[in-house]
XYZ file of N, CA and C in Angstrom:
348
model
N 68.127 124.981 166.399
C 69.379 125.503 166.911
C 69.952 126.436 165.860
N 70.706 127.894 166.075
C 70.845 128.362 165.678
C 72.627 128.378 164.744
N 73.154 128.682 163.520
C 74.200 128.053 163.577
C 74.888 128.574 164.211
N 75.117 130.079 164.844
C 76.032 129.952 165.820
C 76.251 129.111 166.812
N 75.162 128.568 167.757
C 75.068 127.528 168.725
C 75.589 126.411 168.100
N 75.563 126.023 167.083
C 75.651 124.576 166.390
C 77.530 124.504 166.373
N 78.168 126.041 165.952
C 79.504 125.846 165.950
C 79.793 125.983 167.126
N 79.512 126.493 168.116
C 79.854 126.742 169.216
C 80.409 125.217 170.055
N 79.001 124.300 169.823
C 79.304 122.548 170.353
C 80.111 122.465 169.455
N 80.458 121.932 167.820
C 80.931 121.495 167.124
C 82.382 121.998 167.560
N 83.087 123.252 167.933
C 83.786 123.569 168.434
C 84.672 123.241 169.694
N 83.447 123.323 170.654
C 83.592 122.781 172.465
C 84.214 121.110 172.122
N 83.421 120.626 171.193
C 84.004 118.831 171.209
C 85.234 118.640 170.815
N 85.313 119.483 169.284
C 86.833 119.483 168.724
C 87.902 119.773 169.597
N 87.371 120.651 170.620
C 88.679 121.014 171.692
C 88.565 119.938 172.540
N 87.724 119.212 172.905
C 87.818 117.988 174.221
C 88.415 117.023 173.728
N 88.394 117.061 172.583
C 89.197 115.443 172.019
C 90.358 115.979 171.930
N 90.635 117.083 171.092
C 91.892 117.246 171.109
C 93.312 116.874 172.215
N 91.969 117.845 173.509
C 92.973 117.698 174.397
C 92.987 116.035 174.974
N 92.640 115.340 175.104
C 92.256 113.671 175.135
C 93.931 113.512 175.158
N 94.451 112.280 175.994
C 95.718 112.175 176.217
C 95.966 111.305 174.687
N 97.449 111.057 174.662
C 97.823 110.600 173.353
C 96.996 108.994 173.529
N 97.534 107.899 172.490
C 97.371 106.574 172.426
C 98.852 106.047 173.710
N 99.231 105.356 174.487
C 100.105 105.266 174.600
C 100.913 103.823 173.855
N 102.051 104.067 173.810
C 102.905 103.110 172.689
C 103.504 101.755 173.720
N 103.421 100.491 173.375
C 104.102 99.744 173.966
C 105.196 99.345 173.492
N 105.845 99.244 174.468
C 107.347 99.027 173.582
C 107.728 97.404 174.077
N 108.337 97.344 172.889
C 108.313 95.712 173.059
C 109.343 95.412 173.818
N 109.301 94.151 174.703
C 110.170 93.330 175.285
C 111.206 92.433 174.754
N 111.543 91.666 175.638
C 112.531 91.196 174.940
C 112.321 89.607 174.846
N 113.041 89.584 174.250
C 112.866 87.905 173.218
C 114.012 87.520 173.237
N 113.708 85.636 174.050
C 114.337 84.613 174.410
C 114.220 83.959 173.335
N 115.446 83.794 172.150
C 115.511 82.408 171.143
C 115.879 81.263 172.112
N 114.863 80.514 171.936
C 115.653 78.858 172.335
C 115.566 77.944 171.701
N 116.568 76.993 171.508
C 116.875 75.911 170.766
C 117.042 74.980 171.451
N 116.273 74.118 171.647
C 116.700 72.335 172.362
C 117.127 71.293 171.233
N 118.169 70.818 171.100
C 118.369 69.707 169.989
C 119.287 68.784 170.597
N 119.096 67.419 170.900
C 119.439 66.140 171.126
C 120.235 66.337 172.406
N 119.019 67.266 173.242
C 119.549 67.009 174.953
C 120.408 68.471 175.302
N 120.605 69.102 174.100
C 121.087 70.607 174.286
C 120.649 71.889 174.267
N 120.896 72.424 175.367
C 119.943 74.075 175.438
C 120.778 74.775 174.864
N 120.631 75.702 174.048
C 120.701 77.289 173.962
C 119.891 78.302 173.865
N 119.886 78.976 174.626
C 120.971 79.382 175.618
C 120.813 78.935 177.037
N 121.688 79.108 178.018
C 121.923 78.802 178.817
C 122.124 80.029 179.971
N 121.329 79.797 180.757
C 121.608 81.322 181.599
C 122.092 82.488 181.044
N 121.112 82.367 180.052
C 121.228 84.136 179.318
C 120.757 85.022 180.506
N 120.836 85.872 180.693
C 120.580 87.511 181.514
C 120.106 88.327 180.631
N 118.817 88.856 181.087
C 117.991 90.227 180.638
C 117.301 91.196 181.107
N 116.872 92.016 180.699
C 116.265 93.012 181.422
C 114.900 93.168 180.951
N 113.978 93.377 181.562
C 112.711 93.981 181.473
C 112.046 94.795 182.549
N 111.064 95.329 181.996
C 110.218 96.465 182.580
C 108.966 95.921 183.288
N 108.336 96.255 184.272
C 107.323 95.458 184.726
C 106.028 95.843 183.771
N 105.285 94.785 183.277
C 104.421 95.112 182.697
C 104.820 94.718 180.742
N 105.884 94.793 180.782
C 106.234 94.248 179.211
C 106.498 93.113 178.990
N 106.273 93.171 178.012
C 105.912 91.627 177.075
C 107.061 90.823 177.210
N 107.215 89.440 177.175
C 108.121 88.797 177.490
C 107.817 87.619 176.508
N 108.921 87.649 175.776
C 108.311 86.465 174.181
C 109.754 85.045 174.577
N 109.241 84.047 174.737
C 110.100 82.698 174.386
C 109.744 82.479 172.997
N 110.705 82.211 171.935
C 110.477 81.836 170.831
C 111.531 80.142 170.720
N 111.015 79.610 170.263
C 111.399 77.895 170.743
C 111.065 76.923 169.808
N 112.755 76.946 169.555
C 112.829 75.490 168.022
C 112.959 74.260 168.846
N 112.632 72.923 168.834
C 112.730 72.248 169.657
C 112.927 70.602 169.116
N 113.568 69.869 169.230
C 113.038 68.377 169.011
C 112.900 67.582 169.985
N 112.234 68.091 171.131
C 111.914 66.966 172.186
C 111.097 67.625 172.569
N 109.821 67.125 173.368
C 108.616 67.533 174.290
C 109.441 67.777 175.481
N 109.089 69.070 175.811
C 109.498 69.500 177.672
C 108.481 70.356 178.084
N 108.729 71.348 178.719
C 107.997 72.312 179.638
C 109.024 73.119 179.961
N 108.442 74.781 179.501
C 108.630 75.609 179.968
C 107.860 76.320 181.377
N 108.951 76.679 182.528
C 108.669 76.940 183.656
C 109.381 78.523 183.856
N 108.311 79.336 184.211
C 108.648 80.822 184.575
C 107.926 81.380 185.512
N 108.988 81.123 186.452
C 109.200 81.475 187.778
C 109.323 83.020 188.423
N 107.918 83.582 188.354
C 107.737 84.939 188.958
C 106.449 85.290 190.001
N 105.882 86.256 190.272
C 104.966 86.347 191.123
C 103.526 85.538 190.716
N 103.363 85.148 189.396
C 102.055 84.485 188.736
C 103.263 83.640 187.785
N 103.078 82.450 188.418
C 104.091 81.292 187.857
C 103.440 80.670 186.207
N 104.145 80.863 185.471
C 103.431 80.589 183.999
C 104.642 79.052 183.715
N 103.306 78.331 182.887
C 104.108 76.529 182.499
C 103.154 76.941 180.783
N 104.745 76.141 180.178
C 104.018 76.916 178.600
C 104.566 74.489 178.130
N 103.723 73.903 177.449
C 104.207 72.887 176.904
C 104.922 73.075 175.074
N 106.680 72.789 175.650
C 107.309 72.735 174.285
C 107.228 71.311 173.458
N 106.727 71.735 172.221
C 106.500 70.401 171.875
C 107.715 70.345 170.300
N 108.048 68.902 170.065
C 108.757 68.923 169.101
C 108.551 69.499 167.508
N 109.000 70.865 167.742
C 108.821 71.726 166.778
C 109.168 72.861 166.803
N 109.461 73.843 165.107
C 109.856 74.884 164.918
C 108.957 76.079 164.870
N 110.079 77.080 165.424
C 109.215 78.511 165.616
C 107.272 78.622 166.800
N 107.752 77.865 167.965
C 106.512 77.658 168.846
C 106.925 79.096 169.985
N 105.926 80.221 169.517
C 105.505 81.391 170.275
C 105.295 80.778 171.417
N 105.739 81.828 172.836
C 105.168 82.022 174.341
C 105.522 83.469 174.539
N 104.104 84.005 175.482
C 104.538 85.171 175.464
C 104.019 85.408 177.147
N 104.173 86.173 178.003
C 103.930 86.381 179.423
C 104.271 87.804 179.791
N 103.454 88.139 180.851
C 104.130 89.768 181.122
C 104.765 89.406 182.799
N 105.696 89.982 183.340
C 106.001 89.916 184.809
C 105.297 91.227 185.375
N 104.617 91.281 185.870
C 103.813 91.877 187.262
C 104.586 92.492 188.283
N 105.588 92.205 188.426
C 106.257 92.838 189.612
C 107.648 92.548 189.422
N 108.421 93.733 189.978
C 109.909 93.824 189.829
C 110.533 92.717 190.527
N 111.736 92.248 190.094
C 112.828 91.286 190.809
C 112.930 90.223 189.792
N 113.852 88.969 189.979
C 114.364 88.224 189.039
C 113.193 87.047 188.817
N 113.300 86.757 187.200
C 112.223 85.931 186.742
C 112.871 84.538 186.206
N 112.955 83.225 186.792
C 113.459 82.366 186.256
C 113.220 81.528 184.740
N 113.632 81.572 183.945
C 112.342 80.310 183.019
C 113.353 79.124 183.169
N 112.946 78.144 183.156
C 113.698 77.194 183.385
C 112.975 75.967 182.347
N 113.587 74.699 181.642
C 113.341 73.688 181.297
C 113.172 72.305 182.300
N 111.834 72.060 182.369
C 111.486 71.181 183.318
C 112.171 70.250 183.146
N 111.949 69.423 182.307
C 112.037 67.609 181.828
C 114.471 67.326 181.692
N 114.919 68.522 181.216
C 116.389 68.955 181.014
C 116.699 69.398 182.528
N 116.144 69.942 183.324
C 116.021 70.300 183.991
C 117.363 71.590 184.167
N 117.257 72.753 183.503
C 118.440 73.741 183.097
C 117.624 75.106 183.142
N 118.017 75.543 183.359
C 117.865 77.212 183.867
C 118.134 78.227 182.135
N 117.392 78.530 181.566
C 117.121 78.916 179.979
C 117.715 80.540 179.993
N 117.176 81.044 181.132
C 117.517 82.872 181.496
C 117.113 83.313 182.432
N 117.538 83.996 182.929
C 117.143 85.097 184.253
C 117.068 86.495 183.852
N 115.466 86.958 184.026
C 115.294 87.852 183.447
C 114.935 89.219 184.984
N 115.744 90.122 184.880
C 115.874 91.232 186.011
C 114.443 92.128 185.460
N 113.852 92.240 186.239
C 112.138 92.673 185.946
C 112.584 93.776 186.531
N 112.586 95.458 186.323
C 112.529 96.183 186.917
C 111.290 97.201 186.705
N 111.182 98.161 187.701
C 109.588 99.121 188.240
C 109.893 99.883 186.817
């Protein structure tokens, strides 16, 4: 191959990637602190917003075993066990309101407004 031909590809590729769409960025969701201690939630019917498709983090200090229940089109059960800083994370799939609720307390944690 001749080097003109050789820059010519070396060229043609540099331009195909270039044009190649960006990385796209996820932007993070939002994050539920919860605290259960001796029969008490906080929070309590917090209200939030999310995007369909973003991340949805429960972060959960706890001293009693319960169950987390989140109530959307693909119903997710996360087990809280007695302990600090226990990650859950879930995405909602489709727009409209997402319950999480505490099974065993039986209390409503947040309602999260999923929008398109």
């Amino acid at each position: 191959m001749k080097a003109y031909q050789w820059l010519a590809v070396v060229a043609a590729t540099s331009a195909a990637v270039a044009c190649g769409t960006q990385p796209s960025r996820r932007v993070a969701g939002p994050v539920v602190e919860i605290t259960i201690a001796r029969g008490s939630i906080n929070p309590t019917t917090a209200s939030l917003t999310a995007k369909v498709g973003q991340p949805i983090t429960l972060r959960v200090n706890s001293d009693a075993v319960d169950e987390l229940r989140v109530h959307s089109a693909a119903d997710h059960r996360f087990v809280v066990e007695p302990e600090i800083e226990q990650v859950f994370s879930f995405r909602a799939d489709a727009p409209g309101d997402v319950a999480v609720e505490l099974r065993h307390l039986n209390r409503t944690v947040a309602t999260i407004e999923v929008q398109p």
